[in-house]
Amino acid sequence: MKNNVGSGWVEARNSRGNVGLVPEDYIEEWDDDSDDGKSTVGYGGSQMEEGGTMQRGGAHSTMKISLNKFPGFSKTPNPEVYLLTKSVAKGNDKLPIYAGEVGPVWLYPQIQLDCVVADPKKGSKMYGLKSYIEYQITPNTTNRPVNHRYKHFDWLYERLVEKFACALPIPCLPDKQVTGRFEEEFIKMRMERLQGWMSRMCRHPVISNSEVLQLFLNYRDEKEWKLGKRKAEKDEFVGVKIFSTIDPELPELDPGQVEQKYEMYSQFTRSMDNSVKELLAVGHLHWKRCTGPLQKEYRQIGKAFQNLSSVFNTSAYPSRKLDATGKTYEEIAELVAGQPKKDLHFLMETNNEYKGLLGCFPDTIAVHKAAIDKVKEADHLVTMNKISQQDKHIMEKNLSTMSYALQAEMNHFHSNRIYDYNRLMQFYLEEQVKFYETIAEKLKKALGQYTTM
């Protein structure tokens, strides 16, 4: 809220309820991106909450946000708003679905959109009273960089959730943080996670072509950015209305087929979510062991060999080989402690992304379940003269469209999943091979100092 209190100044209330006088030119900057929650950088700390509260950043977030902030997530949206819609969007608003080799698919762009998030710089506003980190984002389509703060990413996320979340799972942004926002390690970690989030948005055929993402990546000046923001915030095709823009060029499905697809996808996403969480828990424990007891054990073995060598050296028959072996085990201890950052980090980050993505599916799929239940009531509604036979047919046709949207989205998800996990496991195993080969070489070198007697 804001009230005029004088020429050039306004009274404003930010998202935390604080009221103050700010220059009128700064009104859009008052509600800044100072962080409201906490973050754990890396995986050495305690694990995050599991529960019904939506959290940012998937598995590495502790910041709770109000579900009422995002339409479609405080409760399952009423699908009737769309089910009885007779017309579909035309022109640029239309989202076609085609028959692909694996089933229904979105229309993919000829040139894959991508971007690079880099060059974080500290800036200030409000006459130096507020500080923030600004990132440079360079899309591959223009190679022209644009600058954005975290609050701009947050705005983009809210718009994508509002517009697409009933049809497409929109993963949460990286988490916010109370302290240490300007520390180098945190900035590096946040930039890495923003890169992962942006890459996933750019890889989606629907989101990548949306006006709001194109604005975010391609605006030319502050005026164009503000006008684009206002337009996006007035978008009518949001929530369940997004389905009225979808136009599948495929035969209509009967409600039985729709329900079968719903059950299959619901079961798969639940199972994969459980498996991803299990892998994260195991990975977290392994990380802690490598940097804790396992490192300590190797150090103790090395120290024990060195102590034994010291005893031998007090006799007339000294042996420096044991001392060298002890140092070898101390080196192995450091290798063990440092290895998670080289390979397990990538595995954990990718699985955190998928945990966040899979965490969105229940809400998205719940919209389809609600629509299925409404269509099941259609015969009763016809009998009660609340809807006509024509209305019933429109509901079934629109339910079919919703199902094709879900199928296209799941096929996109599977395509990305296969690519991501193939790349992930290839990298992880290559690094593990290097790790054990390095240890083997050190042990062979230590072994070479001993002769057969």
CSV table of C-alpha atoms in Angstrom, one decimal:
chain,number,residue,atom,x,y,z
A,1,MET,CA,0.0,0.0,0.0
A,2,LYS,CA,1.1,3.6,-0.5
A,3,ASN,CA,-0.4,7.0,0.4
A,4,ASN,CA,0.7,10.4,-0.9
A,5,VAL,CA,2.1,12.5,1.9
A,6,GLY,CA,3.9,15.2,0.1
A,7,SER,CA,5.4,16.2,-3.2
A,8,GLY,CA,8.0,13.6,-4.4
A,9,TRP,CA,7.5,11.4,-1.3
A,10,VAL,CA,5.1,8.5,-0.5
A,11,GLU,CA,4.3,6.4,2.5
A,12,ALA,CA,5.0,2.7,1.7
A,13,ARG,CA,4.6,-0.6,3.4
A,14,ASN,CA,7.0,-3.3,2.4
A,15,SER,CA,6.4,-7.1,2.5
A,16,ARG,CA,7.5,-7.3,6.1
A,17,GLY,CA,5.0,-4.7,7.3
A,18,ASN,CA,7.4,-1.9,7.8
A,19,VAL,CA,6.0,1.6,6.9
A,20,GLY,CA,8.2,4.5,5.9
A,21,LEU,CA,8.6,7.5,3.7
A,22,VAL,CA,10.5,6.9,0.5
A,23,PRO,CA,11.1,9.0,-2.7
A,24,GLU,CA,8.4,8.4,-5.3
A,25,ASP,CA,11.0,7.3,-7.8
A,26,TYR,CA,12.0,4.5,-5.4
A,27,ILE,CA,8.5,3.2,-4.7
A,28,GLU,CA,9.1,0.1,-6.9
A,29,GLU,CA,12.4,-0.5,-5.1
A,30,TRP,CA,11.2,-0.2,-1.5
A,31,ASP,CA,10.1,-3.9,-1.2
A,32,ASP,CA,13.6,-5.2,-1.8
A,33,ASP,CA,15.2,-8.6,-1.9
A,34,SER,CA,16.6,-8.6,1.6
A,35,ASP,CA,16.3,-12.2,2.6
A,36,ASP,CA,13.7,-13.4,5.0
A,37,GLY,CA,14.8,-17.0,5.7
A,38,LYS,CA,18.0,-19.0,6.3
A,39,SER,CA,20.1,-21.1,4.0
A,40,THR,CA,22.6,-23.8,4.3
A,41,VAL,CA,25.5,-23.7,1.8
A,42,GLY,CA,26.7,-27.2,1.0
A,43,TYR,CA,25.5,-30.4,2.7
A,44,GLY,CA,27.4,-30.5,6.0
A,45,GLY,CA,24.5,-29.1,8.1
A,46,SER,CA,21.2,-30.5,9.2
A,47,GLN,CA,18.7,-31.6,6.6
A,48,MET,CA,15.7,-29.5,5.8
A,49,GLU,CA,12.1,-29.8,6.8
A,50,GLU,CA,9.7,-32.2,5.2
A,51,GLY,CA,6.0,-31.4,5.5
A,52,GLY,CA,3.0,-29.7,4.1
A,53,THR,CA,4.6,-26.2,4.0
A,54,MET,CA,5.8,-25.1,0.6
A,55,GLN,CA,9.5,-24.3,0.7
A,56,ARG,CA,11.8,-22.5,-1.6
A,57,GLY,CA,14.8,-24.1,-3.2
A,58,GLY,CA,13.8,-27.7,-2.9
A,59,ALA,CA,15.9,-29.6,-0.4
A,60,HIS,CA,18.3,-26.8,0.6
A,61,SER,CA,15.7,-24.4,1.8
A,62,THR,CA,14.3,-23.6,5.2
A,63,MET,CA,12.3,-20.5,4.3
A,64,LYS,CA,8.5,-21.0,4.6
A,65,ILE,CA,6.2,-18.9,2.5
A,66,SER,CA,2.5,-18.3,2.6
A,67,LEU,CA,0.6,-20.6,0.3
A,68,ASN,CA,-1.9,-17.8,-0.2
A,69,LYS,CA,0.7,-15.8,-2.1
A,70,PHE,CA,0.4,-17.9,-5.2
A,71,PRO,CA,-3.0,-18.6,-6.9
A,72,GLY,CA,-3.6,-22.3,-7.4
A,73,PHE,CA,-1.6,-23.5,-4.4
A,74,SER,CA,-3.6,-22.4,-1.3
A,75,LYS,CA,-6.2,-24.9,-2.5
A,76,THR,CA,-6.9,-26.9,-5.7
A,77,PRO,CA,-8.4,-24.4,-8.2
A,78,ASN,CA,-11.9,-25.0,-9.4
A,79,PRO,CA,-11.6,-26.5,-12.8
A,80,GLU,CA,-15.2,-25.5,-13.8
A,81,VAL,CA,-13.8,-22.1,-14.8
A,82,TYR,CA,-12.2,-23.9,-17.7
A,83,LEU,CA,-14.3,-27.1,-18.2
A,84,LEU,CA,-17.3,-25.1,-19.4
A,85,THR,CA,-15.3,-22.8,-21.6
A,86,LYS,CA,-16.4,-23.1,-25.3
A,87,SER,CA,-13.7,-21.1,-27.0
A,88,VAL,CA,-9.9,-21.4,-27.2
A,89,ALA,CA,-7.2,-18.7,-27.6
A,90,LYS,CA,-6.0,-17.8,-31.0
A,91,GLY,CA,-2.8,-16.6,-32.6
A,92,ASN,CA,0.3,-16.1,-30.3
A,93,ASP,CA,-1.6,-17.2,-27.2
A,94,LYS,CA,-2.3,-20.7,-28.6
A,95,LEU,CA,-0.2,-23.6,-27.3
A,96,PRO,CA,-0.3,-26.5,-29.7
A,97,ILE,CA,0.3,-30.1,-28.9
A,98,TYR,CA,1.4,-32.7,-31.5
A,99,ALA,CA,1.7,-36.4,-31.8
A,100,GLY,CA,5.3,-37.3,-31.3
A,101,GLU,CA,7.2,-40.6,-31.3
A,102,VAL,CA,6.6,-41.0,-27.5
A,103,GLY,CA,3.1,-39.6,-27.5
A,104,PRO,CA,1.7,-36.0,-27.1
A,105,VAL,CA,4.5,-33.4,-27.1
A,106,TRP,CA,4.7,-29.6,-26.9
A,107,LEU,CA,5.9,-27.6,-29.9
A,108,TYR,CA,9.7,-27.3,-29.4
A,109,PRO,CA,11.5,-24.2,-30.8
A,110,GLN,CA,13.9,-24.6,-33.7
A,111,ILE,CA,16.7,-23.0,-31.6
A,112,GLN,CA,17.0,-24.1,-28.0
A,113,LEU,CA,16.9,-21.1,-25.7
A,114,ASP,CA,19.6,-20.9,-23.1
A,115,CYS,CA,21.3,-18.3,-20.9
A,116,VAL,CA,24.4,-17.8,-18.7
A,117,VAL,CA,24.1,-16.3,-15.2
A,118,ALA,CA,27.4,-14.7,-14.3
A,119,ASP,CA,29.3,-11.7,-13.0
A,120,PRO,CA,27.6,-11.0,-9.7
A,121,LYS,CA,28.2,-7.5,-8.5
A,122,LYS,CA,27.2,-5.6,-5.3
A,123,GLY,CA,25.0,-2.6,-5.8
A,124,SER,CA,23.1,-0.2,-3.6
A,125,LYS,CA,19.9,1.9,-3.5
A,126,MET,CA,18.0,4.2,-1.3
A,127,TYR,CA,21.0,6.6,-1.2
A,128,GLY,CA,23.2,3.7,-0.1
A,129,LEU,CA,21.0,2.4,2.7
A,130,LYS,CA,20.2,-0.8,0.9
A,131,SER,CA,22.6,-3.2,-0.7
A,132,TYR,CA,21.9,-6.1,-3.1
A,133,ILE,CA,23.7,-8.4,-5.5
A,134,GLU,CA,23.0,-8.0,-9.2
A,135,TYR,CA,23.6,-10.8,-11.8
A,136,GLN,CA,24.3,-10.6,-15.5
A,137,ILE,CA,22.1,-12.9,-17.6
A,138,THR,CA,23.1,-13.4,-21.2
A,139,PRO,CA,20.7,-15.3,-23.5
A,140,ASN,CA,22.1,-17.3,-26.5
A,141,THR,CA,19.6,-15.7,-28.8
A,142,THR,CA,20.9,-12.2,-28.6
A,143,ASN,CA,24.2,-12.5,-26.7
A,144,ARG,CA,23.2,-9.2,-25.1
A,145,PRO,CA,23.5,-9.2,-21.3
A,146,VAL,CA,20.8,-7.9,-19.0
A,147,ASN,CA,21.1,-7.3,-15.3
A,148,HIS,CA,18.7,-8.6,-12.6
A,149,ARG,CA,18.6,-8.8,-8.8
A,150,TYR,CA,17.2,-11.7,-6.9
A,151,LYS,CA,13.9,-9.8,-6.4
A,152,HIS,CA,13.5,-9.8,-10.2
A,153,PHE,CA,14.0,-13.6,-10.3
A,154,ASP,CA,11.4,-13.8,-7.5
A,155,TRP,CA,9.0,-11.7,-9.6
A,156,LEU,CA,9.5,-13.9,-12.6
A,157,TYR,CA,8.9,-17.0,-10.5
A,158,GLU,CA,5.6,-15.6,-9.2
A,159,ARG,CA,4.4,-14.8,-12.7
A,160,LEU,CA,5.3,-18.2,-14.0
A,161,VAL,CA,3.5,-19.9,-11.0
A,162,GLU,CA,0.4,-17.7,-11.5
A,163,LYS,CA,0.2,-18.3,-15.2
A,164,PHE,CA,1.4,-21.9,-15.7
A,165,ALA,CA,1.4,-23.9,-12.4
A,166,CYS,CA,-2.0,-25.5,-13.0
A,167,ALA,CA,-0.6,-27.2,-16.1
A,168,LEU,CA,3.2,-27.1,-15.6
A,169,PRO,CA,5.2,-27.8,-12.5
A,170,ILE,CA,7.3,-24.6,-11.7
A,171,PRO,CA,10.2,-25.5,-9.4
A,172,CYS,CA,11.0,-23.1,-6.6
A,173,LEU,CA,13.8,-20.6,-6.8
A,174,PRO,CA,17.0,-21.0,-4.7
A,175,ASP,CA,16.4,-20.1,-1.1
A,176,LYS,CA,16.7,-16.8,0.7
A,177,GLN,CA,19.1,-16.1,3.6
A,178,VAL,CA,19.2,-13.8,6.6
A,179,THR,CA,22.9,-13.4,7.1
A,180,GLY,CA,26.0,-13.8,5.0
A,181,ARG,CA,24.2,-12.7,1.8
A,182,PHE,CA,27.3,-10.9,0.6
A,183,GLU,CA,29.8,-13.7,1.4
A,184,GLU,CA,31.7,-15.0,-1.6
A,185,GLU,CA,30.7,-18.7,-1.0
A,186,PHE,CA,27.0,-17.9,-0.7
A,187,ILE,CA,27.0,-15.7,-3.8
A,188,LYS,CA,28.7,-18.4,-5.8
A,189,MET,CA,26.3,-21.0,-4.6
A,190,ARG,CA,23.2,-18.8,-5.3
A,191,MET,CA,24.5,-18.0,-8.8
A,192,GLU,CA,25.0,-21.7,-9.5
A,193,ARG,CA,21.5,-22.5,-8.4
A,194,LEU,CA,20.0,-19.6,-10.3
A,195,GLN,CA,21.8,-20.9,-13.4
A,196,GLY,CA,20.3,-24.3,-12.9
A,197,TRP,CA,16.8,-22.8,-12.4
A,198,MET,CA,17.1,-20.5,-15.5
A,199,SER,CA,18.5,-23.3,-17.6
A,200,ARG,CA,15.5,-25.5,-16.7
A,201,MET,CA,13.1,-22.7,-17.6
A,202,CYS,CA,14.8,-22.0,-20.9
A,203,ARG,CA,14.7,-25.7,-21.8
A,204,HIS,CA,10.9,-25.8,-21.4
A,205,PRO,CA,9.2,-25.3,-24.8
A,206,VAL,CA,6.2,-23.4,-23.3
A,207,ILE,CA,7.9,-21.4,-20.7
A,208,SER,CA,10.9,-20.4,-22.9
A,209,ASN,CA,8.5,-18.9,-25.5
A,210,SER,CA,6.4,-17.1,-22.9
A,211,GLU,CA,6.2,-13.3,-23.0
A,212,VAL,CA,7.3,-13.0,-19.4
A,213,LEU,CA,10.5,-15.0,-19.8
A,214,GLN,CA,11.3,-13.2,-23.0
A,215,LEU,CA,10.9,-9.9,-21.3
A,216,PHE,CA,13.1,-11.0,-18.4
A,217,LEU,CA,15.9,-12.0,-20.9
A,218,ASN,CA,15.5,-9.3,-23.6
A,219,TYR,CA,14.3,-6.0,-22.1
A,220,ARG,CA,16.3,-3.1,-23.4
A,221,ASP,CA,15.8,-0.4,-20.9
A,222,GLU,CA,14.0,0.4,-17.6
A,223,LYS,CA,10.9,1.7,-19.3
A,224,GLU,CA,10.5,-1.4,-21.4
A,225,TRP,CA,11.0,-3.6,-18.2
A,226,LYS,CA,8.4,-1.7,-16.2
A,227,LEU,CA,5.8,-1.7,-19.0
A,228,GLY,CA,6.4,-5.4,-19.6
A,229,LYS,CA,5.9,-6.1,-15.9
A,230,ARG,CA,2.6,-4.3,-15.8
A,231,LYS,CA,1.4,-6.1,-18.9
A,232,ALA,CA,2.4,-9.5,-17.4
A,233,GLU,CA,0.6,-8.7,-14.1
A,234,LYS,CA,-2.6,-8.1,-16.1
A,235,ASP,CA,-2.5,-11.4,-18.0
A,236,GLU,CA,-5.9,-12.9,-18.2
A,237,PHE,CA,-4.8,-16.4,-19.1
A,238,VAL,CA,-3.7,-17.5,-15.7
A,239,GLY,CA,-4.6,-20.4,-13.4
A,240,VAL,CA,-6.9,-23.0,-14.9
A,241,LYS,CA,-7.6,-20.6,-17.8
A,242,ILE,CA,-4.2,-21.6,-19.2
A,243,PHE,CA,-5.9,-24.7,-20.5
A,244,SER,CA,-8.1,-22.6,-22.8
A,245,THR,CA,-4.9,-21.7,-24.7
A,246,ILE,CA,-4.0,-25.3,-25.3
A,247,ASP,CA,-4.9,-26.7,-28.7
A,248,PRO,CA,-4.1,-30.4,-29.1
A,249,GLU,CA,-4.2,-31.6,-32.8
A,250,LEU,CA,-5.1,-35.1,-31.6
A,251,PRO,CA,-8.3,-37.2,-31.3
A,252,GLU,CA,-10.5,-36.6,-28.2
A,253,LEU,CA,-9.9,-38.9,-25.3
A,254,ASP,CA,-12.8,-40.4,-23.2
A,255,PRO,CA,-12.8,-39.8,-19.5
A,256,GLY,CA,-11.7,-43.3,-18.7
A,257,GLN,CA,-8.5,-42.9,-20.7
A,258,VAL,CA,-7.9,-39.6,-19.0
A,259,GLU,CA,-8.2,-41.1,-15.5
A,260,GLN,CA,-5.9,-44.0,-16.4
A,261,LYS,CA,-3.2,-41.5,-17.5
A,262,TYR,CA,-3.7,-39.5,-14.3
A,263,GLU,CA,-3.3,-42.6,-12.1
A,264,MET,CA,-0.1,-43.6,-14.0
A,265,TYR,CA,1.6,-40.2,-13.7
A,266,SER,CA,0.5,-39.7,-10.1
A,267,GLN,CA,2.0,-43.0,-9.1
A,268,PHE,CA,5.3,-42.4,-11.0
A,269,THR,CA,5.9,-38.9,-9.7
A,270,ARG,CA,5.3,-40.1,-6.1
A,271,SER,CA,7.7,-43.0,-6.5
A,272,MET,CA,10.4,-40.9,-8.1
A,273,ASP,CA,10.0,-38.3,-5.4
A,274,ASN,CA,10.5,-40.9,-2.7
A,275,SER,CA,13.6,-42.3,-4.5
A,276,VAL,CA,15.1,-38.8,-5.0
A,277,LYS,CA,14.6,-38.0,-1.3
A,278,GLU,CA,16.2,-41.4,-0.3
A,279,LEU,CA,19.3,-40.6,-2.5
A,280,LEU,CA,19.6,-37.2,-1.0
A,281,ALA,CA,19.5,-38.6,2.5
A,282,VAL,CA,22.1,-41.2,1.7
A,283,GLY,CA,24.3,-38.6,0.0
A,284,HIS,CA,24.0,-36.2,2.9
A,285,LEU,CA,25.1,-38.9,5.3
A,286,HIS,CA,28.0,-39.9,3.1
A,287,TRP,CA,29.1,-36.3,2.8
A,288,LYS,CA,29.1,-36.0,6.6
A,289,ARG,CA,31.1,-39.2,6.9
A,290,CYS,CA,33.7,-38.2,4.4
A,291,THR,CA,34.3,-34.8,6.1
A,292,GLY,CA,33.9,-36.3,9.6
A,293,PRO,CA,34.5,-39.8,10.9
A,294,LEU,CA,36.0,-41.3,7.7
A,295,GLN,CA,38.5,-38.5,7.4
A,296,LYS,CA,39.4,-38.9,11.1
A,297,GLU,CA,39.8,-42.7,10.7
A,298,TYR,CA,42.3,-42.3,7.9
A,299,ARG,CA,44.2,-39.7,9.9
A,300,GLN,CA,44.3,-42.0,12.9
A,301,ILE,CA,45.7,-44.9,10.8
A,302,GLY,CA,48.3,-42.6,9.4
A,303,LYS,CA,49.2,-41.3,12.9
A,304,ALA,CA,49.5,-44.8,14.2
A,305,PHE,CA,51.9,-45.8,11.5
A,306,GLN,CA,54.0,-42.7,12.2
A,307,ASN,CA,54.0,-43.4,15.9
A,308,LEU,CA,55.2,-47.0,15.3
A,309,SER,CA,57.9,-45.6,13.0
A,310,SER,CA,59.1,-43.2,15.7
A,311,VAL,CA,59.5,-46.2,18.1
A,312,PHE,CA,61.4,-48.1,15.5
A,313,ASN,CA,63.7,-45.2,14.9
A,314,THR,CA,64.8,-45.2,18.6
A,315,SER,CA,66.4,-48.6,18.0
A,316,ALA,CA,69.5,-49.6,16.1
A,317,TYR,CA,67.2,-50.7,13.3
A,318,PRO,CA,65.2,-47.5,12.2
A,319,SER,CA,62.5,-47.7,9.5
A,320,ARG,CA,61.4,-44.6,7.7
A,321,LYS,CA,59.1,-46.5,5.4
A,322,LEU,CA,56.4,-46.7,8.0
A,323,ASP,CA,56.6,-42.9,8.5
A,324,ALA,CA,56.1,-42.5,4.7
A,325,THR,CA,53.1,-44.9,4.8
A,326,GLY,CA,51.6,-42.9,7.6
A,327,LYS,CA,51.9,-39.7,5.6
A,328,THR,CA,50.3,-41.5,2.7
A,329,TYR,CA,47.2,-42.3,4.8
A,330,GLU,CA,47.1,-38.7,6.0
A,331,GLU,CA,47.0,-37.6,2.3
A,332,ILE,CA,44.2,-40.1,1.7
A,333,ALA,CA,42.3,-38.6,4.6
A,334,GLU,CA,42.4,-35.2,2.9
A,335,LEU,CA,41.4,-36.7,-0.5
A,336,VAL,CA,38.4,-38.4,1.2
A,337,ALA,CA,37.3,-35.1,2.8
A,338,GLY,CA,37.6,-33.1,-0.4
A,339,GLN,CA,36.0,-35.5,-2.8
A,340,PRO,CA,32.3,-34.7,-2.1
A,341,LYS,CA,32.8,-31.2,-3.4
A,342,LYS,CA,34.2,-32.7,-6.7
A,343,ASP,CA,31.4,-35.2,-7.5
A,344,LEU,CA,28.8,-35.6,-4.7
A,345,HIS,CA,28.0,-31.9,-4.9
A,346,PHE,CA,26.8,-32.1,-8.5
A,347,LEU,CA,24.8,-35.2,-7.7
A,348,MET,CA,23.2,-33.6,-4.7
A,349,GLU,CA,22.4,-30.3,-6.6
A,350,THR,CA,20.8,-32.1,-9.5
A,351,ASN,CA,18.7,-34.3,-7.2
A,352,ASN,CA,17.7,-31.2,-5.2
A,353,GLU,CA,16.5,-29.6,-8.4
A,354,TYR,CA,14.4,-32.7,-9.1
A,355,LYS,CA,13.1,-32.8,-5.5
A,356,GLY,CA,11.8,-29.3,-6.0
A,357,LEU,CA,10.4,-30.1,-9.4
A,358,LEU,CA,8.7,-33.3,-8.2
A,359,GLY,CA,7.3,-31.5,-5.2
A,360,CYS,CA,5.3,-29.3,-7.6
A,361,PHE,CA,3.6,-32.3,-9.4
A,362,PRO,CA,1.0,-33.1,-6.6
A,363,ASP,CA,-0.5,-29.7,-6.9
A,364,THR,CA,-0.5,-29.7,-10.7
A,365,ILE,CA,-1.9,-33.2,-10.9
A,366,ALA,CA,-4.5,-32.4,-8.3
A,367,VAL,CA,-6.1,-30.0,-10.8
A,368,HIS,CA,-6.6,-32.9,-13.2
A,369,LYS,CA,-8.1,-35.0,-10.4
A,370,ALA,CA,-10.6,-32.3,-9.6
A,371,ALA,CA,-11.5,-32.0,-13.2
A,372,ILE,CA,-12.0,-35.8,-13.5
A,373,ASP,CA,-14.3,-35.7,-10.5
A,374,LYS,CA,-16.3,-32.8,-12.0
A,375,VAL,CA,-16.8,-34.7,-15.3
A,376,LYS,CA,-17.9,-37.8,-13.4
A,377,GLU,CA,-20.7,-35.6,-11.9
A,378,ALA,CA,-21.8,-34.5,-15.4
A,379,ASP,CA,-24.5,-37.1,-15.9
A,380,HIS,CA,-26.1,-36.2,-12.5
A,381,LEU,CA,-25.9,-32.5,-13.4
A,382,VAL,CA,-27.7,-33.2,-16.7
A,383,THR,CA,-30.4,-35.2,-14.9
A,384,MET,CA,-30.8,-32.2,-12.5
A,385,ASN,CA,-31.1,-29.9,-15.5
A,386,LYS,CA,-28.1,-27.9,-14.3
A,387,ILE,CA,-26.2,-28.4,-17.5
A,388,SER,CA,-27.1,-29.6,-21.0
A,389,GLN,CA,-25.8,-32.6,-23.0
A,390,GLN,CA,-23.8,-30.1,-25.0
A,391,ASP,CA,-22.2,-28.7,-21.8
A,392,LYS,CA,-21.4,-32.3,-20.8
A,393,HIS,CA,-19.6,-32.9,-24.1
A,394,ILE,CA,-17.7,-29.6,-23.8
A,395,MET,CA,-16.6,-30.7,-20.3
A,396,GLU,CA,-15.4,-34.0,-21.7
A,397,LYS,CA,-13.6,-32.4,-24.6
A,398,ASN,CA,-11.9,-29.9,-22.3
A,399,LEU,CA,-10.9,-32.7,-19.9
A,400,SER,CA,-9.3,-34.4,-22.9
A,401,THR,CA,-7.3,-31.2,-23.6
A,402,MET,CA,-6.1,-31.1,-20.0
A,403,SER,CA,-5.0,-34.7,-20.3
A,404,TYR,CA,-3.0,-34.0,-23.4
A,405,ALA,CA,-1.3,-31.1,-21.6
A,406,LEU,CA,-0.4,-33.4,-18.8
A,407,GLN,CA,0.9,-36.1,-21.2
A,408,ALA,CA,3.0,-33.6,-23.1
A,409,GLU,CA,4.4,-32.3,-19.8
A,410,MET,CA,5.3,-35.7,-18.6
A,411,ASN,CA,7.0,-36.6,-21.9
A,412,HIS,CA,9.0,-33.4,-21.6
A,413,PHE,CA,9.9,-34.3,-18.0
A,414,HIS,CA,11.0,-37.8,-19.0
A,415,SER,CA,13.1,-36.5,-21.9
A,416,ASN,CA,14.9,-34.1,-19.5
A,417,ARG,CA,15.2,-36.8,-16.8
A,418,ILE,CA,16.9,-39.2,-19.1
A,419,TYR,CA,19.3,-36.5,-20.3
A,420,ASP,CA,20.0,-35.1,-16.8
A,421,TYR,CA,20.6,-38.4,-15.1
A,422,ASN,CA,22.7,-39.8,-17.9
A,423,ARG,CA,25.0,-36.7,-17.7
A,424,LEU,CA,24.9,-36.8,-13.9
A,425,MET,CA,25.9,-40.4,-13.5
A,426,GLN,CA,28.6,-40.2,-16.2
A,427,PHE,CA,30.2,-37.3,-14.5
A,428,TYR,CA,29.9,-38.8,-11.0
A,429,LEU,CA,31.3,-42.1,-11.9
A,430,GLU,CA,34.2,-40.5,-13.9
A,431,GLU,CA,35.1,-38.5,-10.8
A,432,GLN,CA,34.8,-41.5,-8.6
A,433,VAL,CA,37.2,-43.5,-10.9
A,434,LYS,CA,39.7,-40.7,-10.8
A,435,PHE,CA,39.4,-40.5,-7.0
A,436,TYR,CA,40.0,-44.2,-6.4
A,437,GLU,CA,42.8,-44.3,-9.1
A,438,THR,CA,44.6,-41.5,-7.2
A,439,ILE,CA,44.3,-43.4,-3.9
A,440,ALA,CA,45.5,-46.6,-5.6
A,441,GLU,CA,48.6,-44.8,-7.0
A,442,LYS,CA,49.4,-43.4,-3.6
A,443,LEU,CA,49.1,-46.9,-2.1
A,444,LYS,CA,51.2,-48.4,-4.9
A,445,LYS,CA,53.9,-45.9,-4.3
A,446,ALA,CA,53.9,-46.7,-0.5
A,447,LEU,CA,54.0,-50.4,-1.3
A,448,GLY,CA,57.0,-50.0,-3.6
A,449,GLN,CA,59.1,-48.9,-0.6
A,450,TYR,CA,58.8,-52.4,0.9
A,451,THR,CA,60.9,-55.3,-0.5
A,452,THR,CA,60.1,-59.0,-0.4
A,453,MET,CA,62.1,-60.7,2.3
